[in-house]
Short mmCIF file of C-alpha atoms and ligand atoms in Angstrom, two decimals:
data_model
loop_
_atom_site.label_atom_id
_atom_site.label_comp_id
_atom_site.label_asym_id
_atom_site.label_seq_id
_atom_site.Cartn_x
_atom_site.Cartn_y
_atom_site.Cartn_z
CA MET A 14 8.79 -9.41 10.03
CA LYS A 15 7.71 -6.85 6.88
CA PHE A 16 10.82 -3.78 6.49
CA GLY A 17 8.97 -1.32 4.92
CA GLY A 18 11.90 1.62 3.16
CA THR A 19 12.08 3.33 6.24
CA SER A 20 13.58 1.33 7.48
CA LEU A 21 16.28 0.73 5.23
CA ARG A 22 16.98 3.76 4.19
CA ASP A 23 20.86 3.67 4.81
CA ALA A 24 23.38 2.27 5.89
CA ALA A 25 22.68 2.74 9.38
CA ALA A 26 19.33 2.06 9.27
CA VAL A 27 20.30 -1.09 7.95
CA ARG A 28 23.23 -2.19 10.65
CA HIS A 29 20.27 -1.87 13.08
CA VAL A 30 17.83 -4.31 11.48
CA ALA A 31 20.11 -6.87 10.79
CA THR A 32 20.40 -6.04 15.57
CA LEU A 33 16.42 -6.48 14.85
CA ILE A 34 17.03 -9.97 13.65
CA ALA A 35 19.67 -10.80 15.02
CA ASP A 36 17.35 -10.72 18.69
CA ARG A 37 14.94 -12.70 17.43
CA LEU A 38 16.57 -16.04 14.81
CA GLY A 39 15.02 -18.49 18.63
CA GLN A 40 12.03 -16.94 16.30
CA ARG A 41 12.95 -18.47 13.17
CA PRO A 42 11.97 -15.17 11.06
CA ILE A 43 11.69 -15.10 7.06
CA VAL A 44 12.06 -11.55 6.21
CA VAL A 45 10.30 -9.22 3.37
CA VAL A 46 12.26 -5.94 2.23
CA SER A 47 10.50 -2.50 0.46
CA ALA A 48 13.41 -0.59 -1.58
CA HIS A 49 15.63 1.36 0.30
CA ALA A 50 13.87 4.93 0.79
CA GLY A 51 13.44 6.42 -2.32
CA VAL A 52 14.55 3.88 -4.63
CA THR A 53 11.10 2.71 -6.42
CA ASP A 54 10.91 5.86 -7.71
CA ALA A 55 14.03 7.15 -8.74
CA LEU A 56 13.13 3.63 -10.69
CA VAL A 57 10.73 4.89 -11.97
CA ARG A 58 12.35 8.36 -13.19
CA ILE A 59 14.96 6.06 -14.82
CA ALA A 60 12.35 3.89 -16.52
CA THR A 61 11.07 7.67 -17.90
CA GLU A 62 14.38 9.05 -18.65
CA ALA A 63 15.60 5.26 -21.04
CA VAL A 64 12.64 6.38 -23.23
CA ASP A 65 14.55 9.19 -24.57
CA GLY A 66 18.56 7.89 -23.71
CA SER A 67 18.90 9.22 -20.84
CA PRO A 68 18.95 7.60 -17.63
CA ASP A 69 20.40 8.05 -14.83
CA ILE A 70 21.64 4.97 -13.40
CA ASP A 71 25.07 6.71 -11.31
CA GLY A 72 23.22 8.10 -9.27
CA LEU A 73 21.49 5.35 -7.71
CA GLU A 74 24.51 2.81 -7.98
CA GLU A 75 26.24 5.16 -6.10
CA LEU A 76 22.94 5.07 -3.47
CA HIS A 77 24.04 1.50 -3.14
CA ALA A 78 27.33 1.67 -3.33
CA GLY A 79 27.40 4.70 -0.26
CA ILE A 80 25.53 2.60 1.58
CA THR A 81 27.71 -1.36 1.27
CA ALA A 82 30.55 0.23 1.95
CA ASP A 83 29.18 1.51 5.18
CA LEU A 84 27.66 -0.83 5.93
CA GLY A 85 32.40 -2.64 5.54
CA ILE A 86 30.20 -5.29 3.23
CA GLU A 87 30.34 -6.09 -0.25
CA VAL A 88 27.96 -6.83 -2.35
CA GLU A 89 28.82 -9.14 -5.20
CA ASP A 90 25.53 -9.53 -6.66
CA HIS A 91 25.28 -6.19 -7.44
CA SER A 92 27.62 -5.65 -10.10
CA ASP A 93 25.13 -8.36 -12.09
CA LEU A 94 22.37 -6.77 -11.30
CA PHE A 95 22.78 -2.90 -12.09
CA GLY A 96 24.38 -4.56 -15.66
CA GLU A 97 21.45 -6.02 -16.42
CA LEU A 98 19.24 -3.02 -15.73
CA ARG A 99 21.97 -0.89 -18.46
CA ASP A 100 21.34 -3.39 -20.31
CA LEU A 101 17.90 -3.63 -19.73
CA CYS A 102 17.35 0.91 -20.27
CA GLN A 103 19.81 0.85 -23.31
CA GLY A 104 16.46 -1.35 -25.44
CA ILE A 105 14.78 0.30 -23.67
CA THR A 106 16.27 3.00 -24.99
CA LEU A 107 16.73 1.45 -28.47
CA VAL A 108 12.85 0.91 -28.90
CA SER A 109 12.00 4.38 -27.58
CA GLU A 110 9.24 3.03 -25.72
CA LEU A 111 8.09 1.77 -22.39
CA SER A 112 5.63 -0.89 -22.10
CA ARG A 113 4.00 -1.88 -18.64
CA ARG A 114 6.31 -4.97 -18.87
CA SER A 115 9.95 -2.72 -18.61
CA LYS A 116 8.73 -0.32 -16.69
CA ASP A 117 7.96 -3.35 -14.14
CA TYR A 118 11.12 -4.91 -14.41
CA VAL A 119 13.14 -1.50 -14.19
CA VAL A 120 10.85 -1.52 -11.12
CA SER A 121 11.71 -4.82 -9.72
CA PHE A 122 15.09 -3.58 -10.08
CA GLY A 123 15.30 -1.59 -5.91
CA GLU A 124 13.75 -4.34 -3.73
CA ARG A 125 16.44 -7.10 -5.66
CA LEU A 126 19.33 -4.82 -3.96
CA SER A 127 18.50 -3.82 -0.73
CA ALA A 128 17.57 -7.79 -0.32
CA ARG A 129 21.44 -9.21 -0.70
CA THR A 130 22.42 -6.16 0.77
CA LEU A 131 20.63 -6.91 4.23
CA ALA A 132 21.42 -10.90 3.98
CA ALA A 133 25.07 -9.37 3.25
CA THR A 134 24.69 -7.12 6.97
CA LEU A 135 23.50 -10.15 8.93
CA ARG A 136 25.82 -12.62 7.76
CA ALA A 137 28.60 -10.42 8.37
CA THR A 138 27.50 -9.79 11.39
CA GLY A 139 27.27 -13.79 12.82
CA THR A 140 23.44 -14.51 11.14
CA ASP A 141 23.39 -17.34 8.38
CA ALA A 142 21.31 -15.55 6.09
CA ARG A 143 20.24 -16.05 2.30
CA ALA A 144 18.36 -13.10 -0.18
CA PHE A 145 16.32 -14.80 -2.27
CA ASP A 146 13.66 -13.07 -5.31
CA ALA A 147 10.87 -13.49 -4.80
CA PHE A 148 10.07 -14.86 -7.48
CA ASP A 149 12.45 -17.96 -6.97
CA ILE A 150 10.69 -19.22 -4.40
CA GLY A 151 7.49 -19.41 -5.98
CA VAL A 152 5.48 -16.13 -6.01
CA HIS A 153 3.58 -16.01 -9.35
CA SER A 154 1.23 -13.45 -9.90
CA ASP A 155 -1.21 -12.83 -13.26
CA ARG A 156 -0.14 -10.51 -16.49
CA ALA A 157 -1.40 -6.62 -14.79
CA PHE A 158 2.06 -5.19 -14.77
CA GLY A 159 1.68 -2.43 -11.81
CA ARG A 160 -0.56 -4.30 -9.90
CA ALA A 161 -0.60 -7.75 -10.04
CA ARG A 162 -2.64 -10.06 -8.09
CA LEU A 163 -0.50 -13.01 -6.52
CA LEU A 164 -1.02 -16.61 -7.10
CA PRO A 165 -2.09 -18.97 -4.65
CA ASP A 166 0.77 -20.37 -3.30
CA GLU A 167 -0.08 -23.65 -3.17
CA GLY A 168 3.20 -25.08 -1.04
CA ARG A 169 5.66 -23.86 -3.49
CA ILE A 170 7.18 -21.11 -0.61
CA ALA A 171 7.40 -23.21 2.27
CA ALA A 172 8.85 -26.23 -0.03
CA ALA A 173 11.26 -24.22 -1.89
CA LEU A 174 12.50 -22.54 1.19
CA SER A 175 12.79 -25.91 3.43
CA ASP A 176 16.27 -27.28 2.57
CA PHE A 177 17.02 -24.63 3.88
CA THR A 178 17.99 -23.62 7.80
CA GLY A 179 19.81 -19.88 7.81
CA VAL A 180 17.65 -16.49 8.30
CA PRO A 181 15.41 -15.98 4.10
CA VAL A 182 15.51 -12.66 3.56
CA VAL A 183 13.25 -12.00 0.58
CA THR A 184 11.66 -9.61 -1.66
CA GLY A 185 8.20 -8.08 -1.70
CA PHE A 186 5.82 -6.03 -4.11
CA ILE A 187 7.37 -8.31 -7.16
CA ALA A 188 6.31 -11.79 -8.75
CA LYS A 189 6.58 -13.25 -11.86
CA ASP A 190 3.71 -14.01 -14.32
CA ASP A 191 3.14 -17.37 -15.58
CA ARG A 192 4.94 -16.34 -19.24
CA GLY A 193 8.28 -15.38 -16.89
CA ASN A 194 7.67 -11.58 -17.15
CA ILE A 195 8.71 -10.24 -13.62
CA THR A 196 5.74 -7.57 -12.29
CA THR A 197 5.05 -5.57 -9.62
CA ILE A 198 2.21 -5.35 -7.76
CA GLY A 199 1.33 -1.90 -6.33
CA ARG A 200 2.88 1.17 -4.48
CA ASN A 201 3.37 0.30 -1.20
CA GLY A 202 3.09 -3.96 -2.51
CA SER A 203 5.53 -5.16 0.27
CA ASP A 204 3.24 -5.48 3.16
CA LEU A 205 0.45 -7.55 0.89
CA SER A 206 3.51 -9.70 0.16
CA ALA A 207 4.27 -10.11 3.30
CA ALA A 208 1.07 -11.18 4.26
CA PHE A 209 1.28 -13.40 1.91
CA PHE A 210 4.21 -14.84 2.95
CA GLY A 211 2.84 -14.79 6.89
CA ASN A 212 0.73 -17.04 4.89
CA ALA A 213 1.96 -19.87 2.83
CA LEU A 214 4.39 -20.22 5.74
CA ASP A 215 1.53 -20.24 8.59
CA ALA A 216 3.44 -17.15 10.64
CA SER A 217 1.99 -17.24 14.29
CA GLU A 218 2.19 -13.16 13.72
CA ILE A 219 2.95 -10.95 10.61
CA GLN A 220 4.42 -7.90 11.51
CA ILE A 221 4.82 -5.04 9.24
CA TRP A 222 8.36 -2.85 11.23
CA THR A 223 8.28 0.96 9.54
CA ASP A 224 9.05 4.48 10.85
CA VAL A 225 5.95 5.04 13.15
CA ASP A 226 4.95 3.97 16.35
CA GLY A 227 2.34 1.33 15.01
CA VAL A 228 -1.25 2.15 13.69
CA LEU A 229 -2.38 5.84 14.73
CA THR A 230 -5.15 8.09 15.45
CA ALA A 231 -3.74 9.80 12.45
CA ASP A 232 -1.19 10.73 9.93
CA PRO A 233 1.25 12.10 12.16
CA LYS A 234 2.85 14.21 9.00
CA ILE A 235 -0.84 15.70 9.11
CA VAL A 236 -1.43 15.44 13.33
CA PRO A 237 1.84 15.55 14.96
CA GLY A 238 0.02 14.77 17.75
CA ALA A 239 -1.40 11.80 16.44
CA GLN A 240 -1.51 8.67 19.17
CA PRO A 241 -1.12 4.77 18.98
CA ILE A 242 -3.57 2.62 18.60
CA SER A 243 -2.58 -0.38 20.76
CA ARG A 244 -5.46 -3.64 18.86
CA MET A 245 -7.65 -2.70 16.14
CA THR A 246 -9.86 -5.27 14.08
CA TYR A 247 -8.67 -6.51 11.20
CA ASP A 248 -11.90 -4.64 9.91
CA GLU A 249 -10.83 -1.50 10.60
CA ALA A 250 -7.12 -1.97 9.86
CA ALA A 251 -9.06 -2.59 6.34
CA GLU A 252 -11.18 0.54 6.63
CA LEU A 253 -8.35 1.81 6.50
CA ALA A 254 -5.96 0.69 4.14
CA ASN A 255 -8.49 0.96 2.23
CA ALA A 256 -9.28 5.05 3.07
CA GLY A 257 -5.94 5.92 2.23
CA GLY A 258 -4.03 4.98 6.22
CA LYS A 259 -0.30 3.97 4.08
CA VAL A 260 0.48 2.64 7.13
CA LEU A 261 -1.23 -0.67 5.75
CA HIS A 262 -1.51 -1.73 1.60
CA PRO A 263 -4.76 -2.31 1.42
CA ALA A 264 -5.47 -6.17 -0.18
CA SER A 265 -2.70 -6.48 2.37
CA LEU A 266 -4.81 -8.08 5.47
CA ARG A 267 -6.91 -10.61 3.33
CA PRO A 268 -4.65 -13.45 3.77
CA ALA A 269 -4.18 -12.68 7.66
CA VAL A 270 -7.91 -12.59 7.32
CA ASP A 271 -7.29 -15.95 5.76
CA LYS A 272 -5.45 -17.83 8.61
CA SER A 273 -6.69 -15.82 11.71
CA ILE A 274 -2.26 -14.30 12.06
CA PRO A 275 -2.32 -11.53 13.49
CA VAL A 276 -0.22 -8.53 12.42
CA ARG A 277 1.51 -6.72 14.54
CA VAL A 278 2.44 -2.58 13.34
CA LEU A 279 6.14 -2.07 15.37
CA ASN A 280 8.86 1.02 15.45
CA THR A 281 11.56 0.16 13.61
CA HIS A 282 13.16 3.29 15.68
CA ARG A 283 11.99 2.57 18.21
CA SER A 284 11.12 -1.40 19.10
CA GLU A 285 10.73 -1.18 22.51
CA SER A 286 7.19 0.75 21.47
CA PRO A 287 5.07 -1.52 21.94
CA GLY A 288 2.87 -0.30 18.18
CA THR A 289 -0.25 -1.63 17.15
CA VAL A 290 -2.17 -5.91 16.28
CA ILE A 291 -4.53 -6.48 14.42
CA VAL A 292 -7.12 -9.26 15.66
CA PRO A 293 -10.25 -10.60 14.45
CA GLU A 294 -11.93 -9.14 17.16
CA PHE A 295 -12.16 -8.20 20.74
CA ASP A 296 -14.32 -7.29 23.30
CA GLU A 297 -13.39 -3.51 23.92
CA PRO A 298 -16.14 -0.98 25.61
CA ALA A 299 -16.52 0.64 21.81
CA ALA A 300 -15.05 3.61 21.19
CA VAL A 301 -16.47 5.16 18.37
CA ALA A 302 -14.12 6.39 16.47
CA ARG A 303 -10.65 3.94 16.05
CA CYS A 304 -9.26 6.34 13.32
CA ILE A 305 -8.94 9.02 10.85
CA ALA A 306 -7.62 7.99 7.56
CA HIS A 307 -6.96 10.13 4.13
CA LYS A 308 -6.83 10.16 0.53
CA ARG A 309 -6.13 12.35 -1.62
CA HIS A 310 -5.99 13.14 -5.90
CA VAL A 311 -9.58 11.99 -5.73
CA THR A 312 -11.90 12.40 -8.61
CA LEU A 313 -15.28 12.28 -8.17
CA VAL A 314 -17.60 11.78 -11.23
CA SER A 315 -20.60 12.28 -10.89
CA VAL A 316 -23.67 10.59 -13.64
CA GLU A 317 -26.93 12.49 -14.21
CA SER A 318 -30.10 12.12 -16.19
CA SER A 319 -33.14 12.46 -15.38
CA SER A 320 -35.06 9.88 -18.17
CA MET A 321 -32.75 6.45 -17.00
CA LEU A 322 -32.62 7.12 -13.56
CA ALA A 323 -35.64 5.79 -12.44
CA GLN A 324 -35.13 3.07 -13.92
CA ALA A 325 -34.35 -0.61 -14.11
CA GLY A 326 -30.51 -1.23 -15.20
CA PHE A 327 -29.72 2.41 -14.60
CA LEU A 328 -26.98 1.45 -12.54
CA ALA A 329 -25.86 -1.56 -14.05
CA ARG A 330 -24.62 0.40 -17.02
CA ILE A 331 -23.02 3.36 -14.99
CA PHE A 332 -20.73 -0.20 -13.18
CA ALA A 333 -21.08 -2.06 -16.51
CA ALA A 334 -18.77 1.43 -18.31
CA PHE A 335 -16.25 1.45 -15.17
CA GLU A 336 -15.80 -2.30 -15.77
CA HIS A 337 -15.65 -1.62 -18.92
CA SER A 338 -12.78 -0.27 -18.37
CA ASN A 339 -11.30 -1.58 -15.50
CA ILE A 340 -11.79 1.11 -12.86
CA SER A 341 -12.83 0.19 -9.50
CA VAL A 342 -15.84 2.20 -7.92
CA ASP A 343 -14.22 3.57 -4.42
CA LEU A 344 -17.62 5.42 -2.85
CA VAL A 345 -21.13 5.75 -4.98
CA SER A 346 -23.69 8.05 -3.66
CA THR A 347 -27.40 7.78 -5.08
CA SER A 348 -30.64 11.05 -5.95
CA GLU A 349 -33.01 11.06 -7.36
CA VAL A 350 -31.27 12.95 -10.42
CA SER A 351 -27.94 11.96 -10.15
CA VAL A 352 -24.98 9.50 -9.09
CA SER A 353 -21.37 10.24 -7.80
CA MET A 354 -19.29 8.13 -7.14
CA THR A 355 -15.61 8.15 -6.75
CA LEU A 356 -12.96 6.47 -8.37
CA ASP A 357 -9.44 5.20 -7.43
CA ASN A 358 -7.46 4.30 -10.64
CA THR A 359 -7.96 6.56 -13.26
CA GLU A 360 -6.29 5.43 -16.72
CA ARG A 361 -8.49 4.69 -18.66
CA LEU A 362 -11.52 6.84 -17.03
CA ASP A 363 -11.66 8.86 -20.82
CA GLU A 364 -13.33 6.08 -22.28
CA ALA A 365 -15.36 5.51 -19.49
CA VAL A 366 -16.90 8.42 -19.96
CA ARG A 367 -16.90 7.97 -23.37
CA GLU A 368 -19.53 5.16 -22.64
CA LEU A 369 -21.53 6.90 -20.37
CA GLU A 370 -21.62 9.86 -22.46
CA GLN A 371 -24.12 7.77 -24.58
CA PHE A 372 -26.94 8.19 -22.49
CA SER A 373 -26.41 10.41 -19.32
CA HIS A 374 -24.67 13.29 -18.45
CA VAL A 375 -20.91 13.38 -16.78
CA THR A 376 -19.09 15.77 -14.43
CA VAL A 377 -15.78 14.72 -13.52
CA GLU A 378 -14.08 16.58 -11.23
CA ARG A 379 -10.24 15.97 -9.98
CA GLU A 380 -7.23 16.48 -7.23
CA LEU A 381 -10.22 15.81 -4.32
CA GLY A 382 -9.65 15.00 -1.26
CA MET A 383 -11.38 12.40 0.89
CA LEU A 384 -11.05 11.26 4.05
CA CYS A 385 -13.04 8.99 6.08
CA VAL A 386 -13.63 8.32 10.21
CA VAL A 387 -12.59 4.84 11.08
CA GLY A 388 -13.92 2.88 13.99
CA HIS A 389 -16.49 -0.33 14.96
CA GLY A 390 -18.42 1.72 17.48
CA ILE A 391 -20.08 3.99 14.60
CA ARG A 392 -22.59 1.41 14.35
CA HIS A 393 -23.46 1.83 17.21
CA ARG A 394 -24.04 5.28 18.09
CA MET A 395 -26.16 7.19 16.95
CA GLY A 396 -25.61 11.21 15.73
CA VAL A 397 -22.39 10.27 13.89
CA PRO A 398 -22.85 12.12 11.44
CA ALA A 399 -24.15 15.65 13.37
CA ARG A 400 -20.18 14.80 15.42
CA VAL A 401 -18.87 14.82 11.63
CA PHE A 402 -20.45 18.08 10.00
CA ALA A 403 -20.34 20.34 13.21
CA PRO A 404 -16.53 20.52 13.59
CA LEU A 405 -15.96 20.97 9.67
CA ARG A 406 -18.31 23.85 9.80
CA ASP A 407 -16.59 25.16 11.68
CA ALA A 408 -12.90 25.02 10.61
CA GLY A 409 -15.13 26.69 7.19
CA VAL A 410 -14.33 23.19 5.41
CA SER A 411 -17.43 22.14 2.82
CA VAL A 412 -18.26 18.54 1.71
CA ARG A 413 -18.42 17.78 -1.65
CA MET A 414 -20.41 14.05 -0.95
CA ILE A 415 -20.12 11.56 1.96
CA SER A 416 -21.02 7.67 2.51
CA LEU A 417 -22.35 6.26 5.89
CA GLY A 418 -20.52 2.61 5.08
CA ALA A 419 -23.30 -0.18 5.08
CA LEU A 420 -21.61 -2.02 8.27
CA LYS A 421 -21.07 1.00 9.99
CA VAL A 422 -17.77 0.34 10.09
CA ASN A 423 -16.42 3.88 8.68
CA VAL A 424 -18.01 7.61 8.09
CA SER A 425 -16.24 9.20 4.48
CA LEU A 426 -16.52 12.35 3.10
CA VAL A 427 -15.25 13.63 0.14
CA VAL A 428 -13.38 17.97 0.55
CA GLY A 429 -11.42 20.26 -2.03
CA SER A 430 -7.59 19.43 -1.68
CA ASP A 431 -6.71 22.57 0.25
CA ASP A 432 -9.28 21.66 2.96
CA VAL A 433 -7.94 17.82 3.47
CA ASP A 434 -5.47 18.72 6.40
CA LYS A 435 -7.76 20.76 7.82
CA ALA A 436 -10.32 18.73 8.44
CA VAL A 437 -8.67 15.58 9.16
CA ARG A 438 -7.24 18.25 12.34
CA ALA A 439 -10.20 19.36 13.08
CA LEU A 440 -11.79 14.89 13.23
CA HIS A 441 -9.37 14.25 14.77
CA ALA A 442 -9.83 16.91 17.40
CA GLU A 443 -13.55 15.99 17.51
CA PHE A 444 -12.79 13.02 17.63
CA PHE A 445 -9.84 11.87 19.76
CA GLU A 446 -8.32 14.92 21.60
CA GLY A 447 -10.93 17.19 24.96
CA SER A 448 -13.26 15.59 26.80
CA ALA A 449 -15.66 14.75 24.07
CA SER A 450 -13.00 12.21 22.53
CA GLY A 451 -13.84 8.41 22.25
P1 ADP B 509 7.20 1.67 4.56
O1 ADP B 509 8.95 2.91 4.09
O2 ADP B 509 7.80 1.07 6.01
O3 ADP B 509 6.34 1.27 4.36
P2 ADP B 509 5.47 3.93 4.43
O4 ADP B 509 5.88 5.13 4.16
O5 ADP B 509 4.79 2.89 3.61
O6 ADP B 509 6.11 2.76 5.18
O7 ADP B 509 3.62 3.97 5.79
C1 ADP B 509 4.63 5.35 6.80
C2 ADP B 509 3.46 6.13 6.70
O8 ADP B 509 1.92 5.91 6.83
C3 ADP B 509 4.31 7.19 8.27
O9 ADP B 509 5.31 7.59 7.70
C4 ADP B 509 2.67 8.21 7.70
O10 ADP B 509 2.88 9.11 7.61
C5 ADP B 509 2.37 7.68 7.61
N1 ADP B 509 -0.08 7.17 7.42
C6 ADP B 509 -0.64 7.82 7.14
N2 ADP B 509 -1.04 7.50 8.04
C7 ADP B 509 -1.04 6.10 9.39
C8 ADP B 509 -1.00 5.86 10.44
N3 ADP B 509 -3.18 6.14 10.63
N4 ADP B 509 -1.11 5.14 11.56
C9 ADP B 509 0.42 5.76 11.28
N5 ADP B 509 1.23 5.74 10.01
C10 ADP B 509 -0.26 6.19 8.88
N1 LIG B 510 9.30 -0.33 -3.30
C1 LIG B 510 7.62 -0.43 -3.07
C2 LIG B 510 7.38 1.25 -2.99
O1 LIG B 510 8.00 1.66 -2.82
C3 LIG B 510 6.88 -1.85 -2.30
C4 LIG B 510 7.25 -0.96 -1.57
O2 LIG B 510 7.85 -0.31 -0.84
O3 LIG B 510 6.34 -1.73 -0.42
O4 LIG B 510 6.23 0.86 -3.67
MG1 MG B 511 4.69 0.94 2.54
#
């Protein structure tokens, strides 16, 4: 059972989560937690502020003290953790520099604090529970601070938890590298942690408890009438996550797929609603579209070279430039004279552009939006691109780039940032509202 930050927003939410867990003791749950809502963002700010010597740690300590006070519990470890955080920030101030390693260390406190609060709440209400830091029960990663990859478990987690008969409450999002440094696995990474634990412990189900009724046909923040999807396949859910559907972390399906463990997305605040179950496959008359996903802050890079494009190895040189700068390419579209690509992370884009400019003309456009129509049915139907373009044209959205996935589980489009909401609503209306829907 993984509870996200919104599920642990305040004392009432934490208390409610404890009852959800207590009601399911017969299924021997292992609990994975995120930091309370907003805490990871606050820690990122604290880490940056520490460089100049003015991090607001008091505010964060008051927030946690407020939650525990409202819960009527005392969490002894909290003062040690805040002491450690203050020492760490003093160190950052002293060297006036924030390394990626120190930033991960600072950010790790959110999950370490919330896990202890939830375990103490369970104990206070009569459930045997204990908080564990993931790295203390064998969760190891590489050294890529900020987006570390988890290393194969090899039985360490099951061994570490074998003597404990109560409910383990484990930190999501964090691990340690081979030198003992704390790492984080990327924003929103607790979903992945949950799937990783599910895989390691051969769980019968991986439950992602969040603040909506499961995976919906679009982000309800844009389409208030978006409907819950009762079932979807792993590859549809993976497309949705990759295309920006924040409800699931992009890599979180992998550990579930490896052992065919169903993933269920559930609403903490409405536990009676059935949620969404994500499974390897199922038989049904295919709906054309399962959902509309979107992503913001997308960068589009176009590479032009009239002389080179027809030459063997041109694409390889382009991708090599991105590989050298550790940038992964998302969508690709090629024409006679140019190649356009969207990128996920652009930290080292300048380096990649310098390399590309040695043999081509490069244009970079930032802050665009990407939309994706996800669904297995796309592969069985002709005319889906037409159904995508007509409503967008009517809504006055101009499409900058389009890509049809080779497995045909998605149609992806790039649009201007101001058009994202409008485009999501237009596509949702086309595929899910009215008589032509489905
Ligand atoms: P948590 O704190 O539980 O990890 P997140 O904020 O990371 O929660 O993810 C849940 C949010 O994802 C929802 O509140 C919703 O706004 C957003 N979201 C985006 N796309 C979808 C979608 N297709 N279905 C459901 N939620 C979505
Ligand atoms: N607390 C982390 C974040 O805010 C991880 C997570 O919530 O999944 O990104
Ligand atoms: Mg999340």
